[in-house]
PDB file of C-alpha atoms in Angstrom:
ATOM      1  CA  GLN A   1      -0.011  -0.013   0.015  1.00  0.00           C
ATOM      2  CA  VAL A   2       1.458   3.248  -1.054  1.00  0.00           C
ATOM      3  CA  HIS A   3       1.895   5.785   1.709  1.00  0.00           C
ATOM      4  CA  LEU A   4       3.373   9.345   1.343  1.00  0.00           C
ATOM      5  CA  VAL A   5       3.771  11.701   4.270  1.00  0.00           C
ATOM      6  CA  GLU A   6       4.750  15.502   3.444  1.00  0.00           C
ATOM      7  CA  SER A   7       6.210  17.856   5.712  1.00  0.00           C
ATOM      8  CA  GLY A   8       8.125  21.232   5.573  1.00  0.00           C
ATOM      9  CA  GLY A   9       5.156  23.569   4.658  1.00  0.00           C
ATOM     10  CA  GLY A  10       4.757  26.925   6.496  1.00  0.00           C
ATOM     11  CA  SER A  11       4.186  30.599   6.026  1.00  0.00           C
ATOM     12  CA  VAL A  12       6.997  32.838   4.458  1.00  0.00           C
ATOM     13  CA  GLN A  13       7.291  36.151   3.003  1.00  0.00           C
ATOM     14  CA  ALA A  14       7.767  36.720  -0.662  1.00  0.00           C
ATOM     15  CA  GLY A  15      11.266  36.151  -1.547  1.00  0.00           C
ATOM     16  CA  GLY A  16      11.759  33.351   1.071  1.00  0.00           C
ATOM     17  CA  SER A  17      12.540  29.762   0.899  1.00  0.00           C
ATOM     18  CA  LEU A  18      11.128  26.396   2.018  1.00  0.00           C
ATOM     19  CA  ARG A  19      12.108  22.919   1.610  1.00  0.00           C
ATOM     20  CA  LEU A  20       9.352  20.305   1.366  1.00  0.00           C
ATOM     21  CA  SER A  21      10.030  16.755   2.200  1.00  0.00           C
ATOM     22  CA  CYS A  22       7.868  13.449   1.377  1.00  0.00           C
ATOM     23  CA  ALA A  23       8.550   9.977   3.001  1.00  0.00           C
ATOM     24  CA  ALA A  24       7.464   7.205   0.687  1.00  0.00           C
ATOM     25  CA  SER A  25       6.764   3.617   1.609  1.00  0.00           C
ATOM     26  CA  GLY A  26       4.675   0.601   0.386  1.00  0.00           C
ATOM     27  CA  TYR A  27       6.260   0.237  -2.983  1.00  0.00           C
ATOM     28  CA  ASN A  28       9.585  -0.135  -4.740  1.00  0.00           C
ATOM     29  CA  TYR A  29      10.393   3.712  -4.561  1.00  0.00           C
ATOM     30  CA  SER A  30      13.422   4.045  -6.573  1.00  0.00           C
ATOM     31  CA  SER A  31      11.849   2.399  -9.686  1.00  0.00           C
ATOM     32  CA  TYR A  32       9.149   4.823 -10.235  1.00  0.00           C
ATOM     33  CA  CYS A  33       8.816   8.852 -10.965  1.00  0.00           C
ATOM     34  CA  MET A  34       7.715  10.975  -8.099  1.00  0.00           C
ATOM     35  CA  GLY A  35       6.484  14.342  -8.304  1.00  0.00           C
ATOM     36  CA  TRP A  36       4.833  17.469  -6.545  1.00  0.00           C
ATOM     37  CA  VAL A  37       1.544  18.999  -7.367  1.00  0.00           C
ATOM     38  CA  ARG A  38      -0.210  21.885  -5.699  1.00  0.00           C
ATOM     39  CA  GLN A  39      -3.775  23.073  -5.520  1.00  0.00           C
ATOM     40  CA  ALA A  40      -4.768  26.622  -4.623  1.00  0.00           C
ATOM     41  CA  PRO A  41      -8.379  27.417  -3.606  1.00  0.00           C
ATOM     42  CA  GLY A  42     -10.712  27.290  -6.565  1.00  0.00           C
ATOM     43  CA  LYS A  43      -8.132  26.193  -8.895  1.00  0.00           C
ATOM     44  CA  GLU A  44      -7.299  22.742 -10.390  1.00  0.00           C
ATOM     45  CA  ARG A  45      -4.219  20.757  -9.317  1.00  0.00           C
ATOM     46  CA  GLU A  46      -1.223  21.857 -11.024  1.00  0.00           C
ATOM     47  CA  GLY A  47       1.815  19.576 -11.563  1.00  0.00           C
ATOM     48  CA  VAL A  48       4.696  21.368 -10.382  1.00  0.00           C
ATOM     49  CA  ALA A  49       7.738  19.099 -10.887  1.00  0.00           C
ATOM     50  CA  ALA A  50       8.458  15.390 -11.590  1.00  0.00           C
ATOM     51  CA  ILE A  51      11.552  13.346 -11.238  1.00  0.00           C
ATOM     52  CA  ASP A  52      12.182  10.035 -12.787  1.00  0.00           C
ATOM     53  CA  GLY A  53      14.010   6.851 -11.394  1.00  0.00           C
ATOM     54  CA  ASP A  54      17.339   8.271 -12.937  1.00  0.00           C
ATOM     55  CA  ALA A  55      16.853  11.591 -11.291  1.00  0.00           C
ATOM     56  CA  GLY A  56      15.850  13.323 -14.414  1.00  0.00           C
ATOM     57  CA  THR A  57      13.569  16.199 -13.521  1.00  0.00           C
ATOM     58  CA  SER A  58      11.004  18.536 -15.223  1.00  0.00           C
ATOM     59  CA  TYR A  59       9.365  21.506 -13.915  1.00  0.00           C
ATOM     60  CA  ALA A  60       6.401  23.703 -14.706  1.00  0.00           C
ATOM     61  CA  ASP A  61       7.262  26.934 -16.316  1.00  0.00           C
ATOM     62  CA  SER A  62       5.797  28.812 -13.303  1.00  0.00           C
ATOM     63  CA  VAL A  63       8.410  27.397 -11.162  1.00  0.00           C
ATOM     64  CA  LYS A  64      11.407  26.704 -13.416  1.00  0.00           C
ATOM     65  CA  GLY A  65      14.577  28.269 -12.099  1.00  0.00           C
ATOM     66  CA  ARG A  66      13.205  28.669  -8.554  1.00  0.00           C
ATOM     67  CA  PHE A  67      12.290  25.184  -7.470  1.00  0.00           C
ATOM     68  CA  THR A  68      14.520  22.132  -7.204  1.00  0.00           C
ATOM     69  CA  LEU A  69      13.382  18.681  -6.983  1.00  0.00           C
ATOM     70  CA  SER A  70      15.605  15.723  -5.778  1.00  0.00           C
ATOM     71  CA  ARG A  71      15.401  12.315  -4.377  1.00  0.00           C
ATOM     72  CA  ASP A  72      17.169  10.172  -1.931  1.00  0.00           C
ATOM     73  CA  ASN A  73      16.484   6.600  -2.951  1.00  0.00           C
ATOM     74  CA  ALA A  74      18.467   5.123   0.097  1.00  0.00           C
ATOM     75  CA  LYS A  75      15.895   7.011   2.374  1.00  0.00           C
ATOM     76  CA  ASN A  76      12.914   6.721   0.194  1.00  0.00           C
ATOM     77  CA  THR A  77      12.492  10.494   0.342  1.00  0.00           C
ATOM     78  CA  LEU A  78      11.578  13.251  -2.164  1.00  0.00           C
ATOM     79  CA  TYR A  79      12.525  16.930  -1.519  1.00  0.00           C
ATOM     80  CA  LEU A  80      11.355  20.130  -3.107  1.00  0.00           C
ATOM     81  CA  GLN A  81      13.683  23.104  -2.642  1.00  0.00           C
ATOM     82  CA  MET A  82      11.445  26.140  -3.133  1.00  0.00           C
ATOM     83  CA  ASN A  83      13.349  29.572  -3.489  1.00  0.00           C
ATOM     84  CA  SER A  84      12.186  32.982  -4.442  1.00  0.00           C
ATOM     85  CA  LEU A  85       8.776  32.294  -3.219  1.00  0.00           C
ATOM     86  CA  LYS A  86       5.920  34.429  -4.678  1.00  0.00           C
ATOM     87  CA  PRO A  87       2.337  34.882  -3.560  1.00  0.00           C
ATOM     88  CA  GLU A  88       0.969  32.942  -6.241  1.00  0.00           C
ATOM     89  CA  ASP A  89       2.959  29.869  -5.049  1.00  0.00           C
ATOM     90  CA  THR A  90       0.625  29.693  -2.179  1.00  0.00           C
ATOM     91  CA  ALA A  91      -1.211  26.481  -2.274  1.00  0.00           C
ATOM     92  CA  MET A  92      -1.522  23.010  -0.710  1.00  0.00           C
ATOM     93  CA  TYR A  93       1.329  21.103  -2.046  1.00  0.00           C
ATOM     94  CA  TYR A  94       0.938  17.238  -2.506  1.00  0.00           C
ATOM     95  CA  CYS A  95       3.616  14.612  -2.937  1.00  0.00           C
ATOM     96  CA  ALA A  96       2.688  12.082  -5.762  1.00  0.00           C
ATOM     97  CA  ALA A  97       3.919   8.713  -6.569  1.00  0.00           C
ATOM     98  CA  LEU A  98       3.679   8.376 -10.413  1.00  0.00           C
ATOM     99  CA  LEU A  99       3.082   4.840 -10.745  1.00  0.00           C
ATOM    100  CA  GLY A 100       1.099   4.750 -13.929  1.00  0.00           C
ATOM    101  CA  THR A 101      -2.071   3.249 -11.956  1.00  0.00           C
ATOM    102  CA  GLY A 102      -4.161   4.772  -9.620  1.00  0.00           C
ATOM    103  CA  SER A 103      -5.885   8.064 -10.064  1.00  0.00           C
ATOM    104  CA  ARG A 104      -5.267  10.808 -12.398  1.00  0.00           C
ATOM    105  CA  ILE A 105      -3.376  13.449 -10.336  1.00  0.00           C
ATOM    106  CA  ALA A 106      -2.562  16.176 -12.534  1.00  0.00           C
ATOM    107  CA  THR A 107      -0.840  17.007 -15.951  1.00  0.00           C
ATOM    108  CA  MET A 108       2.777  16.525 -14.941  1.00  0.00           C
ATOM    109  CA  PRO A 109       5.704  18.224 -16.570  1.00  0.00           C
ATOM    110  CA  GLY A 110       8.017  15.906 -18.516  1.00  0.00           C
ATOM    111  CA  ARG A 111       7.505  12.269 -19.380  1.00  0.00           C
ATOM    112  CA  CYS A 112       6.310  10.947 -16.125  1.00  0.00           C
ATOM    113  CA  SER A 113       2.708   9.390 -15.713  1.00  0.00           C
ATOM    114  CA  ASP A 114      -0.075  11.625 -14.660  1.00  0.00           C
ATOM    115  CA  PHE A 115      -1.482   8.634 -12.754  1.00  0.00           C
ATOM    116  CA  GLY A 116      -0.633   7.412  -9.289  1.00  0.00           C
ATOM    117  CA  TYR A 117      -1.284   8.308  -5.645  1.00  0.00           C
ATOM    118  CA  TRP A 118      -0.861  11.197  -3.409  1.00  0.00           C
ATOM    119  CA  GLY A 119      -0.358  12.147   0.093  1.00  0.00           C
ATOM    120  CA  GLN A 120      -2.405  14.397   2.698  1.00  0.00           C
ATOM    121  CA  GLY A 121      -0.522  17.541   1.713  1.00  0.00           C
ATOM    122  CA  THR A 122       1.424  20.352   3.276  1.00  0.00           C
ATOM    123  CA  GLN A 123       0.253  24.027   3.132  1.00  0.00           C
ATOM    124  CA  VAL A 124       2.654  26.804   1.693  1.00  0.00           C
ATOM    125  CA  THR A 125       1.591  30.191   2.448  1.00  0.00           C
ATOM    126  CA  VAL A 126       3.623  33.109   0.813  1.00  0.00           C
ATOM    127  CA  SER A 127       2.700  36.703   1.947  1.00  0.00           C
ATOM    128  CA  SER A 128       3.651  39.841  -0.059  1.00  0.00           C
TER     129      SER A 128
END
C-alpha cells in the first residue's frame, strides 16, 4: 500500500525559501517517478515538478529556475527546494507517486505518468 507523508510547509514572506520533504513507503520507490502537485483554493491541481528513477527532472514553467526537485533513494524520500517564493505559490502541496496506475493526479511536466497516488498535503503560504 502506497503511503506518502509530506512535511516542511509553512508561512513565509515573498522572496523566502522552504524545503518540502516526502517520505514514501509501500512500493519500490527507486523504480518510479515521483512528483509534487499543488492546488490553490478554487483552482485545479497543477503539476509542479517530476523526477524519474534516474533523477531526471522536469518543471512547470511557473516554477522553473526557482524550485529544485531531488530524491534520496536510500531514504525513500523526495525533496522540493523552493526559493524566491511568490504569493502565487500559495497552495496545498501534495507529494505524488507517479506509478502509472491509480487516479489521475494532474498534468505532470515531462514524461512521467499523470496517474498514481498522493499524500495528505502540506500547506505553503507566501505573503507579499
